[in-house]
Tab-separated table of C-alpha atoms in Angstrom:
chain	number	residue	atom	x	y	z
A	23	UNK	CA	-16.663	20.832	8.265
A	24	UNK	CA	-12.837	21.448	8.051
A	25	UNK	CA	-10.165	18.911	6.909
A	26	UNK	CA	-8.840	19.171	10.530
A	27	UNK	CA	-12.653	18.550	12.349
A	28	UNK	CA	-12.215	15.087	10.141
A	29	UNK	CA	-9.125	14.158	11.207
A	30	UNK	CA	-10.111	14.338	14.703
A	31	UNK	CA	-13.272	12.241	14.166
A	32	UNK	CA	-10.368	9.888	12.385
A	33	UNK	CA	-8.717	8.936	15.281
A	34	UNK	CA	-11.163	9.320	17.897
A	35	UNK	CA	-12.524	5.562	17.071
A	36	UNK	CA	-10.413	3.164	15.394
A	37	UNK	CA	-13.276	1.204	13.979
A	38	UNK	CA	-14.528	4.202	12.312
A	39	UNK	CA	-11.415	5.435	10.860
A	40	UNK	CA	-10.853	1.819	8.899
A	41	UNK	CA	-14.300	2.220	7.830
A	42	UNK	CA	-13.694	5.962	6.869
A	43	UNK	CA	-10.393	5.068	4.984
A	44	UNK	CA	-11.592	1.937	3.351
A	45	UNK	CA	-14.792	4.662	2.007
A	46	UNK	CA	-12.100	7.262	0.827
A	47	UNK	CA	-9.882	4.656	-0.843
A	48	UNK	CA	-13.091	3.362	-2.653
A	49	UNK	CA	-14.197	6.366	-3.616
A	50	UNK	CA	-11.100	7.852	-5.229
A	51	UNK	CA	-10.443	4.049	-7.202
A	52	UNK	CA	-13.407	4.292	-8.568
A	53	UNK	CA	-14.736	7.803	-9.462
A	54	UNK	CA	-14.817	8.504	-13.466
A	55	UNK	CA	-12.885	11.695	-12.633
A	56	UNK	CA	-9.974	9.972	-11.325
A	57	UNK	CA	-10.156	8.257	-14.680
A	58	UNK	CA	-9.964	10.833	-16.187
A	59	UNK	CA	-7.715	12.861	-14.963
A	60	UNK	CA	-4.964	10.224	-14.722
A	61	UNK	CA	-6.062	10.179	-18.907
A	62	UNK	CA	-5.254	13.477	-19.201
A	63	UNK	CA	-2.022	13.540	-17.064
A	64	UNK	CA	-0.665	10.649	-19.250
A	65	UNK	CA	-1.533	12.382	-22.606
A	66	UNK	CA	0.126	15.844	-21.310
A	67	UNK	CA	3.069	13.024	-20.569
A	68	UNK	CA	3.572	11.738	-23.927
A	69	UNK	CA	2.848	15.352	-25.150
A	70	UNK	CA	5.829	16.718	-23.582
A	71	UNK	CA	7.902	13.784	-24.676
A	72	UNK	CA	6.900	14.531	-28.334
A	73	UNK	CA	7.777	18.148	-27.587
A	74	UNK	CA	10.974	17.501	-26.415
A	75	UNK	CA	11.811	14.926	-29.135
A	76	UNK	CA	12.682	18.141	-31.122
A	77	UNK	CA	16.310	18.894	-29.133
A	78	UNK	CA	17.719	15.566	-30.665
A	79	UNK	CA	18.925	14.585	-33.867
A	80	UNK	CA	16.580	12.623	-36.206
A	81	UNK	CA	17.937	9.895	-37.856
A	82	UNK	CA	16.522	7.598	-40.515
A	83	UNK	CA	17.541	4.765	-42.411
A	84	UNK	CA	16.978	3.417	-45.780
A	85	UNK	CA	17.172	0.455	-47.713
A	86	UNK	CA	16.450	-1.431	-50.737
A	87	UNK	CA	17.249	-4.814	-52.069
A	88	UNK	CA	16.521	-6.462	-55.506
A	89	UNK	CA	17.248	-8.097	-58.234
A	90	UNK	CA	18.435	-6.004	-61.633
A	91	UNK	CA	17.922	-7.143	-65.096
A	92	UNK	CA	19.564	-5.379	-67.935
A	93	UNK	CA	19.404	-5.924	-71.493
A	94	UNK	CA	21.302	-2.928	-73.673
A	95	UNK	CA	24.262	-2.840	-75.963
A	96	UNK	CA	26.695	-2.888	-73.073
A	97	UNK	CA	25.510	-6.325	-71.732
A	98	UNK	CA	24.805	-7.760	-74.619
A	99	UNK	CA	28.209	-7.294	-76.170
A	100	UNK	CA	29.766	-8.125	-73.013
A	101	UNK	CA	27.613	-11.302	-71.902
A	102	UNK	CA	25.411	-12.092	-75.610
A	103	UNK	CA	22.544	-11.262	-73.860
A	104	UNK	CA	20.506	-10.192	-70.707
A	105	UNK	CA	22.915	-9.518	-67.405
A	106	UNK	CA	21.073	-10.433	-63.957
A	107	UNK	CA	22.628	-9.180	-60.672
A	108	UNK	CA	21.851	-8.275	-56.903
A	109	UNK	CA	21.178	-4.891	-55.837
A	110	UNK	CA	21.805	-3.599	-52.413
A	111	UNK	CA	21.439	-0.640	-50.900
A	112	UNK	CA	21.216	1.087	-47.576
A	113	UNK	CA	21.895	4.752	-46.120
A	114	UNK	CA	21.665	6.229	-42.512
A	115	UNK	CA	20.941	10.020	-42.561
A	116	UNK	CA	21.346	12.021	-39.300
A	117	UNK	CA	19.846	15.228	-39.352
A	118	UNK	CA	20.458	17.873	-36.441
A	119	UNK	CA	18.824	21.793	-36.622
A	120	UNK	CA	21.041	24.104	-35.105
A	121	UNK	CA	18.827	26.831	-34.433
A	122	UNK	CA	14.930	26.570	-35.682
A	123	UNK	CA	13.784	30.150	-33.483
A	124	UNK	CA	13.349	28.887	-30.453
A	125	UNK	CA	10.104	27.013	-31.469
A	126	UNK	CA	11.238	23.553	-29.792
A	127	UNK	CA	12.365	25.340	-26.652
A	128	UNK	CA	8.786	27.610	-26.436
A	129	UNK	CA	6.578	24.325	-27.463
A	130	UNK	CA	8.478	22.212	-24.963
A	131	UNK	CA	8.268	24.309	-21.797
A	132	UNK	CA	4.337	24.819	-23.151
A	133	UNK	CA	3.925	20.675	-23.212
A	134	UNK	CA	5.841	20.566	-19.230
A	135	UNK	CA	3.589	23.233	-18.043
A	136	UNK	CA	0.533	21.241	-19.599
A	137	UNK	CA	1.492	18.298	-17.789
A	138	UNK	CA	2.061	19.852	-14.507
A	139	UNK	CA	-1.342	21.748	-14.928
A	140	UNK	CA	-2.653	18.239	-15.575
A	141	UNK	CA	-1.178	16.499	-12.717
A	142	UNK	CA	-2.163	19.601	-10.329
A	143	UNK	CA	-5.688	19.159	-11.543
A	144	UNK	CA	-5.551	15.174	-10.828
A	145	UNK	CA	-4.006	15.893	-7.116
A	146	UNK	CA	-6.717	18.441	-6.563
A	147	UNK	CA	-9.272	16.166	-7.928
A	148	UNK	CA	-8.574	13.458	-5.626
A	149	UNK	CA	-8.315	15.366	-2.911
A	150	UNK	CA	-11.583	16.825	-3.296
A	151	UNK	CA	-13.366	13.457	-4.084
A	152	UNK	CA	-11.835	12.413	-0.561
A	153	UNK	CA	-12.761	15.107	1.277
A	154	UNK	CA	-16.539	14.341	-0.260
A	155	UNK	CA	-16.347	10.756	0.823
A	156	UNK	CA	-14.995	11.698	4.054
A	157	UNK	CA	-17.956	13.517	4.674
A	158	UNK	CA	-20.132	11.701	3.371
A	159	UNK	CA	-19.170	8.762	5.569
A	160	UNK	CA	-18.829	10.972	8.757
A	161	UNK	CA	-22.522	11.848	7.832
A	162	UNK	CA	-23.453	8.467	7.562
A	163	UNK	CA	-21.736	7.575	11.145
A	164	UNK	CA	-23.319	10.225	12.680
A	165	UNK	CA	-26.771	9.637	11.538
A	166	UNK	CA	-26.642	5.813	12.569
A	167	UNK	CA	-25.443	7.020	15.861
A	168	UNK	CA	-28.282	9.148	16.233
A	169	UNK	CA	-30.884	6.979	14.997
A	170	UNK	CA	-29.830	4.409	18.227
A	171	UNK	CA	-30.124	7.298	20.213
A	172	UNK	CA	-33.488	7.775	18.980
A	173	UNK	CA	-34.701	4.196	19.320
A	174	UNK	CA	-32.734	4.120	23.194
A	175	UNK	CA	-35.383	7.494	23.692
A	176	UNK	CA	-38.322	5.713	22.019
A	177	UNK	CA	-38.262	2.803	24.267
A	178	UNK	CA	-37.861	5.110	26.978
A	179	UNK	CA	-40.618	6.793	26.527
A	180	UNK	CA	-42.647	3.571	25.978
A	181	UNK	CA	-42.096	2.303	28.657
A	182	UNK	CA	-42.789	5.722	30.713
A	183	UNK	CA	-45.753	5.607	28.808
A	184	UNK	CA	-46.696	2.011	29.991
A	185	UNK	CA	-45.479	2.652	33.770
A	186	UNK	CA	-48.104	5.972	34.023
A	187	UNK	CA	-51.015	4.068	32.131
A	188	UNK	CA	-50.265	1.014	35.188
A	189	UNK	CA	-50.214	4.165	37.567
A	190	UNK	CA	-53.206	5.253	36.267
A	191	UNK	CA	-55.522	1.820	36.119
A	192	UNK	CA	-53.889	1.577	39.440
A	193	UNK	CA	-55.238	4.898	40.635
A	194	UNK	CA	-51.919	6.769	41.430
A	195	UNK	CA	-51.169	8.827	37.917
A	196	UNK	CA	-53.767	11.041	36.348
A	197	UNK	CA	-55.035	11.143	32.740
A	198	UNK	CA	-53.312	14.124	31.711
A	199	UNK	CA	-49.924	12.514	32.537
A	200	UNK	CA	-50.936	9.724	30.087
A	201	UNK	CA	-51.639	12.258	27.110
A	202	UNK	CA	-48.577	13.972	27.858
A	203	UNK	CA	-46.672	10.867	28.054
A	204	UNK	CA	-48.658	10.130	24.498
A	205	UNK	CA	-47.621	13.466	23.168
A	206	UNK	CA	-43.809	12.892	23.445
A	207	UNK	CA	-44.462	9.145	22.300
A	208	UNK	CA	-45.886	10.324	18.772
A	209	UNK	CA	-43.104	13.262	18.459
A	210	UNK	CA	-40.658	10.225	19.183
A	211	UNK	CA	-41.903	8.093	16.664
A	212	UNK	CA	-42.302	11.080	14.279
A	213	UNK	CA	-38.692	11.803	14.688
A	214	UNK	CA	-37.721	7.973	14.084
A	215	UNK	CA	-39.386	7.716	10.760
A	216	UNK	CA	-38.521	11.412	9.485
C-alpha cells in the first residue's frame, strides 16, 4: 500500500479520515520510539552547544573574604600586640585561545552533524510509525466493512435457505436445492467466524 493509495482512502470519507488522523496522532504521541528519539535529538542539542562553547572566551571569577589575624614583631611593636583586619579579594580572568588546531572547529561541525543525524532519524521515525498506524487503521476499516458485508450475505442466504425449505414442504423446490442452499449457508458462516 503506497503513501498516495492512503491518502485517497483519506479523503474519500470524512468520518474515516478523523478516525484515521486521530489513530496516527495517537500513535506517534505515544510510541517509546518517539520518546526516544526526541531524547536523543535533545542530547545531540546540548552536545553541539557544549561543542561550540569552545569559540568563546572563558571567563572565571574568584573571590575570597576573611578575617586576618597577625601576631609578629611588626604588629606587635606597632599595636603591643595581635593586629585583626578584613581581607578581601576578588579577580576576573578572561581567557581566549587563538588557535588550538582546529580541534573546536572539527568537534563542533562533528556535534551539528550528530544532531541533524538525530533529528533526521526522529522525522523518519515518525513518519514510519504513521505510515504503520495508517495502515493499520485502514486494515481495521476495511475488515469491519467486510465483516457487514458478510453478515448482509449471511442473512441472505438464510433466508434463501428458509424460502426453498417453504418451497419444498410446499411441494414446489426440490431437496437438492435445500442442500445446496445448506452448502453456501455453512461456507457463509465459516467465513463469518474465520
Amino acid at each position: 500500500v503506497s503513501v498516495v493509495t492512503i491518502l485517497l482512502a483519506m479523503q474519500t470519507s470524512a468520518a474515516i479520515a478523523a478516525n484515521l488522523q486521530e489513530s496516527v496522532r495517537q500513535a506517534v504521541a505515544s510510541h517509546p520510539q518517539i520518546a526516544a528519539g526526541k531524547a536523543a535529538s535533545a542530547a545531540a542539542d546540548s552536545t553541539f552547544d557544549e561543542q561550540r562553547a569552545g569559540f568563546f572566551p572563558t571567563i572565571s571569577v574568584n573571590a575570597r573574604t576573611g578575617h586576618v589575624d597577625a601576631n609578629d614583631d611588626t604588629t606587635r611593636g606597632f599595636t603591643g600586640g595581635n593586629a585583626t583586619s578584613w581581607l578581601g579579594e576578588g579577580g576576573v580572568t578572561v581567557t581566549q585561545p587563538l588557535f588550538a588546531g582546529f580541534s573546536v572547529l572539527n568537534s563542533t561541525k562533528a556535534a551539528e552533524e550528530r544532531r541533524e543525524a538525530a533529528e533526521f532519524d526522529l522525522g523518519g521515525t515518525a513518519e514510519d510509525i504513521a505510515l504503520r498506524a495508517a495502515r493499520a487503521h485502514l486494515n481495521l476499516m476495511r475488515t469491519r466493512e467486510l465483516l457487514a458485508h458478510a453478515t448482509e450475505y449471511r442473512t441472505s442466504i438464510e433466508k434463501r435457505r428458509d424460502s426453498i425449505a417453504l418451497m419444498l414442504t410446499e411441494g414446489a423446490g426440490s431437496e437438492s436445492e435445500l442442500l445446496q442452499a445448506e452448502d453456501v449457508l455453512m461456507v457463509a458462516r465459516a467465513t463469518n467466524l474465520g
